[in-house]
Amino acid sequence: MASKAGLPVDMELKKAFQELQIKMINSKNQIKISDAQIEALKRTIQHSKLVYHELSSLAEETRLYEGVGRMFILQPPQEIKKQLDSKMKASEEKIESLQKNKTYLERNIKESEDNLREMITSRQQAK
């Protein structure tokens, strides 16, 4: 088989390029999704910190209500602070997990590119 330039097309190399392209598109989409999730979690942490700071400035006997669905439940300030702390910790753990996954995807793309380059150079040296 010959390409338009008259050079033979290496079908194995062409298949490898297509697989790499599909893999890169999928990985980059996952990286974008991870970035969006990380940003949302950072905003959640920032919001929780602001609410925590505001609660700290209130008197201990202040009546606080937590919104649950379509109703509000009276909660002691310490309980709300505890919930905010756990929310922040969960968000930080999720960010860490997403960062690790993102690093894995980036490393995976890099390895695939390196393998393809190695395949091309070995083909060129064989000729």
mmCIF file with all atom_site columns, C-alpha atoms in Angstrom:
data_model
loop_
_atom_site.group_PDB
_atom_site.id
_atom_site.type_symbol
_atom_site.label_atom_id
_atom_site.label_alt_id
_atom_site.label_comp_id
_atom_site.label_asym_id
_atom_site.label_entity_id
_atom_site.label_seq_id
_atom_site.pdbx_PDB_ins_code
_atom_site.Cartn_x
_atom_site.Cartn_y
_atom_site.Cartn_z
_atom_site.occupancy
_atom_site.B_iso_or_equiv
_atom_site.pdbx_formal_charge
_atom_site.auth_seq_id
_atom_site.auth_comp_id
_atom_site.auth_asym_id
_atom_site.auth_atom_id
_atom_site.pdbx_PDB_model_num
ATOM 1   C CA . MET A 1 1   ? 0.000   0.000  0.000  1.00 0.00 ? 1   MET A CA 1
ATOM 2   C CA . ALA A 1 2   ? 1.245   3.514  -0.714 1.00 0.00 ? 2   ALA A CA 1
ATOM 3   C CA . SER A 1 3   ? 0.296   6.889  0.677  1.00 0.00 ? 3   SER A CA 1
ATOM 4   C CA . LYS A 1 4   ? -0.278  10.014 -1.442 1.00 0.00 ? 4   LYS A CA 1
ATOM 5   C CA . ALA A 1 5   ? 3.410   10.922 -1.182 1.00 0.00 ? 5   ALA A CA 1
ATOM 6   C CA . GLY A 1 6   ? 4.340   7.545  -2.615 1.00 0.00 ? 6   GLY A CA 1
ATOM 7   C CA . LEU A 1 7   ? 5.889   6.229  0.617  1.00 0.00 ? 7   LEU A CA 1
ATOM 8   C CA . PRO A 1 8   ? 4.670   2.923  2.028  1.00 0.00 ? 8   PRO A CA 1
ATOM 9   C CA . VAL A 1 9   ? 2.410   3.244  5.072  1.00 0.00 ? 9   VAL A CA 1
ATOM 10  C CA . ASP A 1 10  ? 3.382   1.135  8.047  1.00 0.00 ? 10  ASP A CA 1
ATOM 11  C CA . MET A 1 11  ? 0.005   -0.166 9.233  1.00 0.00 ? 11  MET A CA 1
ATOM 12  C CA . GLU A 1 12  ? 1.333   -1.104 12.683 1.00 0.00 ? 12  GLU A CA 1
ATOM 13  C CA . LEU A 1 13  ? 2.681   2.412  13.155 1.00 0.00 ? 13  LEU A CA 1
ATOM 14  C CA . LYS A 1 14  ? -0.561  3.946  11.885 1.00 0.00 ? 14  LYS A CA 1
ATOM 15  C CA . LYS A 1 15  ? -2.564  1.815  14.334 1.00 0.00 ? 15  LYS A CA 1
ATOM 16  C CA . ALA A 1 16  ? -0.253  2.844  17.184 1.00 0.00 ? 16  ALA A CA 1
ATOM 17  C CA . PHE A 1 17  ? -0.759  6.519  16.271 1.00 0.00 ? 17  PHE A CA 1
ATOM 18  C CA . GLN A 1 18  ? -4.530  6.091  16.281 1.00 0.00 ? 18  GLN A CA 1
ATOM 19  C CA . GLU A 1 19  ? -4.485  4.313  19.636 1.00 0.00 ? 19  GLU A CA 1
ATOM 20  C CA . LEU A 1 20  ? -2.266  7.012  21.116 1.00 0.00 ? 20  LEU A CA 1
ATOM 21  C CA . GLN A 1 21  ? -4.548  9.726  19.777 1.00 0.00 ? 21  GLN A CA 1
ATOM 22  C CA . ILE A 1 22  ? -7.641  8.090  21.299 1.00 0.00 ? 22  ILE A CA 1
ATOM 23  C CA . LYS A 1 23  ? -5.818  7.503  24.583 1.00 0.00 ? 23  LYS A CA 1
ATOM 24  C CA . MET A 1 24  ? -4.616  11.121 24.714 1.00 0.00 ? 24  MET A CA 1
ATOM 25  C CA . ILE A 1 25  ? -8.088  12.514 23.997 1.00 0.00 ? 25  ILE A CA 1
ATOM 26  C CA . ASN A 1 26  ? -9.650  10.363 26.721 1.00 0.00 ? 26  ASN A CA 1
ATOM 27  C CA . SER A 1 27  ? -6.897  11.190 29.209 1.00 0.00 ? 27  SER A CA 1
ATOM 28  C CA . LYS A 1 28  ? -7.061  14.924 28.504 1.00 0.00 ? 28  LYS A CA 1
ATOM 29  C CA . ASN A 1 29  ? -10.825 14.873 28.965 1.00 0.00 ? 29  ASN A CA 1
ATOM 30  C CA . GLN A 1 30  ? -10.398 13.077 32.294 1.00 0.00 ? 30  GLN A CA 1
ATOM 31  C CA . ILE A 1 31  ? -7.738  15.602 33.311 1.00 0.00 ? 31  ILE A CA 1
ATOM 32  C CA . LYS A 1 32  ? -10.118 18.492 32.486 1.00 0.00 ? 32  LYS A CA 1
ATOM 33  C CA . ILE A 1 33  ? -12.865 16.853 34.537 1.00 0.00 ? 33  ILE A CA 1
ATOM 34  C CA . SER A 1 34  ? -10.432 16.344 37.429 1.00 0.00 ? 34  SER A CA 1
ATOM 35  C CA . ASP A 1 35  ? -9.348  19.984 37.249 1.00 0.00 ? 35  ASP A CA 1
ATOM 36  C CA . ALA A 1 36  ? -12.981 21.125 37.375 1.00 0.00 ? 36  ALA A CA 1
ATOM 37  C CA . GLN A 1 37  ? -13.686 18.867 40.346 1.00 0.00 ? 37  GLN A CA 1
ATOM 38  C CA . ILE A 1 38  ? -10.579 20.113 42.152 1.00 0.00 ? 38  ILE A CA 1
ATOM 39  C CA . GLU A 1 39  ? -11.638 23.737 41.643 1.00 0.00 ? 39  GLU A CA 1
ATOM 40  C CA . ALA A 1 40  ? -15.149 22.978 42.921 1.00 0.00 ? 40  ALA A CA 1
ATOM 41  C CA . LEU A 1 41  ? -13.728 21.250 45.991 1.00 0.00 ? 41  LEU A CA 1
ATOM 42  C CA . LYS A 1 42  ? -11.390 24.190 46.651 1.00 0.00 ? 42  LYS A CA 1
ATOM 43  C CA . ARG A 1 43  ? -14.395 26.518 46.549 1.00 0.00 ? 43  ARG A CA 1
ATOM 44  C CA . THR A 1 44  ? -16.218 24.217 48.979 1.00 0.00 ? 44  THR A CA 1
ATOM 45  C CA . ILE A 1 45  ? -13.260 24.324 51.362 1.00 0.00 ? 45  ILE A CA 1
ATOM 46  C CA . GLN A 1 46  ? -13.060 28.116 51.107 1.00 0.00 ? 46  GLN A CA 1
ATOM 47  C CA . HIS A 1 47  ? -16.799 28.423 51.777 1.00 0.00 ? 47  HIS A CA 1
ATOM 48  C CA . SER A 1 48  ? -16.557 26.120 54.782 1.00 0.00 ? 48  SER A CA 1
ATOM 49  C CA . LYS A 1 49  ? -13.635 28.120 56.175 1.00 0.00 ? 49  LYS A CA 1
ATOM 50  C CA . LEU A 1 50  ? -15.586 31.361 55.824 1.00 0.00 ? 50  LEU A CA 1
ATOM 51  C CA . VAL A 1 51  ? -18.650 29.900 57.552 1.00 0.00 ? 51  VAL A CA 1
ATOM 52  C CA . TYR A 1 52  ? -16.440 28.437 60.305 1.00 0.00 ? 52  TYR A CA 1
ATOM 53  C CA . HIS A 1 53  ? -14.803 31.837 60.833 1.00 0.00 ? 53  HIS A CA 1
ATOM 54  C CA . GLU A 1 54  ? -18.201 33.539 61.058 1.00 0.00 ? 54  GLU A CA 1
ATOM 55  C CA . LEU A 1 55  ? -19.462 30.923 63.517 1.00 0.00 ? 55  LEU A CA 1
ATOM 56  C CA . SER A 1 56  ? -16.386 31.455 65.681 1.00 0.00 ? 56  SER A CA 1
ATOM 57  C CA . SER A 1 57  ? -17.249 35.112 66.075 1.00 0.00 ? 57  SER A CA 1
ATOM 58  C CA . LEU A 1 58  ? -20.735 34.308 67.426 1.00 0.00 ? 58  LEU A CA 1
ATOM 59  C CA . ALA A 1 59  ? -21.539 33.814 71.093 1.00 0.00 ? 59  ALA A CA 1
ATOM 60  C CA . GLU A 1 60  ? -21.844 30.192 72.277 1.00 0.00 ? 60  GLU A CA 1
ATOM 61  C CA . GLU A 1 61  ? -25.500 30.643 73.272 1.00 0.00 ? 61  GLU A CA 1
ATOM 62  C CA . THR A 1 62  ? -26.462 31.782 69.762 1.00 0.00 ? 62  THR A CA 1
ATOM 63  C CA . ARG A 1 63  ? -29.174 29.596 68.264 1.00 0.00 ? 63  ARG A CA 1
ATOM 64  C CA . LEU A 1 64  ? -28.057 28.141 64.937 1.00 0.00 ? 64  LEU A CA 1
ATOM 65  C CA . TYR A 1 65  ? -30.196 26.285 62.451 1.00 0.00 ? 65  TYR A CA 1
ATOM 66  C CA . GLU A 1 66  ? -29.015 23.876 59.811 1.00 0.00 ? 66  GLU A CA 1
ATOM 67  C CA . GLY A 1 67  ? -30.939 23.611 56.564 1.00 0.00 ? 67  GLY A CA 1
ATOM 68  C CA . VAL A 1 68  ? -32.043 20.038 55.884 1.00 0.00 ? 68  VAL A CA 1
ATOM 69  C CA . GLY A 1 69  ? -34.135 19.681 52.755 1.00 0.00 ? 69  GLY A CA 1
ATOM 70  C CA . ARG A 1 70  ? -37.065 22.039 53.134 1.00 0.00 ? 70  ARG A CA 1
ATOM 71  C CA . MET A 1 71  ? -36.752 22.507 56.884 1.00 0.00 ? 71  MET A CA 1
ATOM 72  C CA . PHE A 1 72  ? -34.325 23.848 59.458 1.00 0.00 ? 72  PHE A CA 1
ATOM 73  C CA . ILE A 1 73  ? -33.053 21.971 62.507 1.00 0.00 ? 73  ILE A CA 1
ATOM 74  C CA . LEU A 1 74  ? -31.722 23.636 65.626 1.00 0.00 ? 74  LEU A CA 1
ATOM 75  C CA . GLN A 1 75  ? -28.080 22.588 66.068 1.00 0.00 ? 75  GLN A CA 1
ATOM 76  C CA . PRO A 1 76  ? -25.489 23.529 68.681 1.00 0.00 ? 76  PRO A CA 1
ATOM 77  C CA . PRO A 1 77  ? -22.595 25.574 67.247 1.00 0.00 ? 77  PRO A CA 1
ATOM 78  C CA . GLN A 1 78  ? -20.066 22.836 68.066 1.00 0.00 ? 78  GLN A CA 1
ATOM 79  C CA . GLU A 1 79  ? -22.015 20.311 65.986 1.00 0.00 ? 79  GLU A CA 1
ATOM 80  C CA . ILE A 1 80  ? -22.077 22.623 62.979 1.00 0.00 ? 80  ILE A CA 1
ATOM 81  C CA . LYS A 1 81  ? -18.343 23.335 63.363 1.00 0.00 ? 81  LYS A CA 1
ATOM 82  C CA . LYS A 1 82  ? -17.679 19.584 63.557 1.00 0.00 ? 82  LYS A CA 1
ATOM 83  C CA . GLN A 1 83  ? -19.656 19.063 60.342 1.00 0.00 ? 83  GLN A CA 1
ATOM 84  C CA . LEU A 1 84  ? -17.712 21.853 58.627 1.00 0.00 ? 84  LEU A CA 1
ATOM 85  C CA . ASP A 1 85  ? -14.418 20.288 59.744 1.00 0.00 ? 85  ASP A CA 1
ATOM 86  C CA . SER A 1 86  ? -15.396 16.886 58.377 1.00 0.00 ? 86  SER A CA 1
ATOM 87  C CA . LYS A 1 87  ? -16.564 18.490 55.125 1.00 0.00 ? 87  LYS A CA 1
ATOM 88  C CA . MET A 1 88  ? -13.230 20.271 54.719 1.00 0.00 ? 88  MET A CA 1
ATOM 89  C CA . LYS A 1 89  ? -11.242 17.100 55.484 1.00 0.00 ? 89  LYS A CA 1
ATOM 90  C CA . ALA A 1 90  ? -13.294 15.041 53.025 1.00 0.00 ? 90  ALA A CA 1
ATOM 91  C CA . SER A 1 91  ? -12.789 17.684 50.338 1.00 0.00 ? 91  SER A CA 1
ATOM 92  C CA . GLU A 1 92  ? -9.035  17.801 50.948 1.00 0.00 ? 92  GLU A CA 1
ATOM 93  C CA . GLU A 1 93  ? -8.807  14.004 50.731 1.00 0.00 ? 93  GLU A CA 1
ATOM 94  C CA . LYS A 1 94  ? -10.792 14.019 47.483 1.00 0.00 ? 94  LYS A CA 1
ATOM 95  C CA . ILE A 1 95  ? -8.492  16.717 46.051 1.00 0.00 ? 95  ILE A CA 1
ATOM 96  C CA . GLU A 1 96  ? -5.461  14.616 46.958 1.00 0.00 ? 96  GLU A CA 1
ATOM 97  C CA . SER A 1 97  ? -7.018  11.583 45.277 1.00 0.00 ? 97  SER A CA 1
ATOM 98  C CA . LEU A 1 98  ? -7.835  13.581 42.136 1.00 0.00 ? 98  LEU A CA 1
ATOM 99  C CA . GLN A 1 99  ? -4.293  14.989 42.029 1.00 0.00 ? 99  GLN A CA 1
ATOM 100 C CA . LYS A 1 100 ? -2.849  11.466 42.163 1.00 0.00 ? 100 LYS A CA 1
ATOM 101 C CA . ASN A 1 101 ? -5.182  10.312 39.395 1.00 0.00 ? 101 ASN A CA 1
ATOM 102 C CA . LYS A 1 102 ? -4.261  13.348 37.304 1.00 0.00 ? 102 LYS A CA 1
ATOM 103 C CA . THR A 1 103 ? -0.539  12.642 37.774 1.00 0.00 ? 103 THR A CA 1
ATOM 104 C CA . TYR A 1 104 ? -1.105  9.016  36.762 1.00 0.00 ? 104 TYR A CA 1
ATOM 105 C CA . LEU A 1 105 ? -2.936  10.070 33.592 1.00 0.00 ? 105 LEU A CA 1
ATOM 106 C CA . GLU A 1 106 ? -0.209  12.566 32.648 1.00 0.00 ? 106 GLU A CA 1
ATOM 107 C CA . ARG A 1 107 ? 2.502   9.958  33.232 1.00 0.00 ? 107 ARG A CA 1
ATOM 108 C CA . ASN A 1 108 ? 0.523   7.423  31.193 1.00 0.00 ? 108 ASN A CA 1
ATOM 109 C CA . ILE A 1 109 ? 0.290   9.836  28.246 1.00 0.00 ? 109 ILE A CA 1
ATOM 110 C CA . LYS A 1 110 ? 4.020   10.548 28.462 1.00 0.00 ? 110 LYS A CA 1
ATOM 111 C CA . GLU A 1 111 ? 4.883   6.822  28.493 1.00 0.00 ? 111 GLU A CA 1
ATOM 112 C CA . SER A 1 112 ? 2.673   6.196  25.479 1.00 0.00 ? 112 SER A CA 1
ATOM 113 C CA . GLU A 1 113 ? 4.335   9.028  23.570 1.00 0.00 ? 113 GLU A CA 1
ATOM 114 C CA . ASP A 1 114 ? 7.785   7.699  24.485 1.00 0.00 ? 114 ASP A CA 1
ATOM 115 C CA . ASN A 1 115 ? 6.853   4.185  23.351 1.00 0.00 ? 115 ASN A CA 1
ATOM 116 C CA . LEU A 1 116 ? 5.616   5.545  20.044 1.00 0.00 ? 116 LEU A CA 1
ATOM 117 C CA . ARG A 1 117 ? 8.796   7.573  19.535 1.00 0.00 ? 117 ARG A CA 1
ATOM 118 C CA . GLU A 1 118 ? 10.857  4.485  20.325 1.00 0.00 ? 118 GLU A CA 1
ATOM 119 C CA . MET A 1 119 ? 8.853   2.487  17.772 1.00 0.00 ? 119 MET A CA 1
ATOM 120 C CA . ILE A 1 120 ? 9.424   5.152  15.108 1.00 0.00 ? 120 ILE A CA 1
ATOM 121 C CA . THR A 1 121 ? 13.164  5.332  15.731 1.00 0.00 ? 121 THR A CA 1
ATOM 122 C CA . SER A 1 122 ? 13.488  1.540  15.667 1.00 0.00 ? 122 SER A CA 1
ATOM 123 C CA . ARG A 1 123 ? 11.627  1.451  12.328 1.00 0.00 ? 123 ARG A CA 1
ATOM 124 C CA . GLN A 1 124 ? 13.858  4.166  10.900 1.00 0.00 ? 124 GLN A CA 1
ATOM 125 C CA . GLN A 1 125 ? 17.000  2.335  12.010 1.00 0.00 ? 125 GLN A CA 1
ATOM 126 C CA . ALA A 1 126 ? 15.731  -0.938 10.499 1.00 0.00 ? 126 ALA A CA 1
ATOM 127 C CA . LYS A 1 127 ? 15.419  0.671  7.062  1.00 0.00 ? 127 LYS A CA 1
#
